[in-house]
Amino acid sequence: MTGQVDGAPPRTRLVSLADVPVLAELVRTNRAFMAPYEPPRSEEYFTEAGQRALVRGLLTQYAQDRTVPHVVLDEDGAVVGRITLNEVVRGPFQSCNLGYWVSEQAGGRGLATAAVRHMTQQVAFADLGLHRVQAGTLVDNLRSQRVLEKNGFVRFGLAQRYLRIAGQWRDHVLFQLLNPVEV
């Protein structure tokens, strides 16, 4: 799952246990930056042990064709975030949910946009043959909404009190992207 989209180098790759130290450092240094967009996290989440457990769980779900966990890469190939196709459902639905984040330092450089493009066009549609990718953002997360819109996602609804973020049930704008080449 490392093919190129539109001749651009992929900005993601499958997460591995070797990424744990970098991911732990990223979640620690971006804790305050990410807090308004994240569910409440235990202290263990911000440790190498916590990230190792998380990555192991994601890789187990990956082996079961339920999740596709990748890391987001910068121009030099350094890990700057994560992006995941969650809740992959097969059968007549052929759909999943997309979640992603990049570090504060990596923001504003088009890395999230490129990662979303790779995960949808190459991984979700070309490799997995999915029909639909859904994503949700907090109502006030305009930067994330812009990333989705740049990738052709269309807003289709508002989910009230959708997720518990930063200790409160928060509304989310829902977006979807359909596979342009039906399988």
CSV table of C-alpha atoms in Angstrom, one decimal, residues 102-168:
chain,number,residue,atom,x,y,z
A,102,VAL,CA,-0.5,15.9,12.1
A,103,SER,CA,1.8,17.6,14.6
A,104,GLU,CA,1.4,21.3,15.1
A,105,GLN,CA,4.9,21.9,13.6
A,106,ALA,CA,3.9,19.9,10.4
A,107,GLY,CA,0.6,21.8,9.9
A,108,GLY,CA,0.0,24.2,7.0
A,109,ARG,CA,2.4,22.4,4.6
A,110,GLY,CA,-0.1,20.2,2.7
A,111,LEU,CA,1.0,17.0,4.5
A,112,ALA,CA,-2.5,16.2,5.8
A,113,THR,CA,-4.0,16.9,2.4
A,114,ALA,CA,-1.5,14.6,0.6
A,115,ALA,CA,-2.0,11.9,3.3
A,116,VAL,CA,-5.8,12.0,2.9
A,117,ARG,CA,-5.4,11.8,-0.9
A,118,HIS,CA,-3.1,8.8,-0.6
A,119,MET,CA,-5.3,7.0,1.9
A,120,THR,CA,-8.5,7.5,-0.1
A,121,GLN,CA,-7.4,7.2,-3.7
A,122,GLN,CA,-4.7,4.5,-3.3
A,123,VAL,CA,-5.5,2.6,-0.2
A,124,ALA,CA,-9.3,2.8,0.3
A,125,PHE,CA,-10.3,2.8,-3.4
A,126,ALA,CA,-7.6,1.2,-5.4
A,127,ASP,CA,-6.2,-1.3,-2.9
A,128,LEU,CA,-9.2,-2.2,-0.8
A,129,GLY,CA,-11.9,-1.6,-3.4
A,130,LEU,CA,-14.1,0.4,-1.0
A,131,HIS,CA,-17.1,2.3,-2.2
A,132,ARG,CA,-17.2,5.1,0.4
A,133,VAL,CA,-15.0,6.9,3.0
A,134,GLN,CA,-16.6,9.0,5.7
A,135,ALA,CA,-15.0,11.6,7.9
A,136,GLY,CA,-16.2,13.9,10.7
A,137,THR,CA,-14.8,17.1,12.1
A,138,LEU,CA,-15.7,19.3,14.9
A,139,VAL,CA,-17.9,22.1,13.7
A,140,ASP,CA,-15.2,24.7,14.3
A,141,ASN,CA,-12.3,22.7,12.9
A,142,LEU,CA,-12.1,24.6,9.6
A,143,ARG,CA,-8.6,23.5,8.8
A,144,SER,CA,-9.6,19.8,8.8
A,145,GLN,CA,-12.7,20.6,6.8
A,146,ARG,CA,-10.5,22.3,4.2
A,147,VAL,CA,-8.3,19.2,4.0
A,148,LEU,CA,-11.3,17.1,3.3
A,149,GLU,CA,-12.8,19.5,0.8
A,150,LYS,CA,-9.5,19.7,-1.1
A,151,ASN,CA,-9.7,15.9,-1.5
A,152,GLY,CA,-13.3,16.0,-2.9
A,153,PHE,CA,-15.2,15.1,0.2
A,154,VAL,CA,-18.7,16.5,0.3
A,155,ARG,CA,-20.5,17.6,3.4
A,156,PHE,CA,-23.6,15.6,4.0
A,157,GLY,CA,-24.8,16.3,7.5
A,158,LEU,CA,-24.4,17.4,11.0
A,159,ALA,CA,-24.2,14.8,13.8
A,160,GLN,CA,-25.3,16.4,17.1
A,161,ARG,CA,-23.4,15.4,20.2
A,162,TYR,CA,-21.5,12.9,18.0
A,163,LEU,CA,-18.3,12.3,20.0
A,164,ARG,CA,-17.0,13.0,23.5
A,165,ILE,CA,-14.1,15.4,22.8
A,166,ALA,CA,-12.2,17.3,25.5
A,167,GLY,CA,-14.7,16.1,28.0
A,168,GLN,CA,-17.9,17.3,26.2
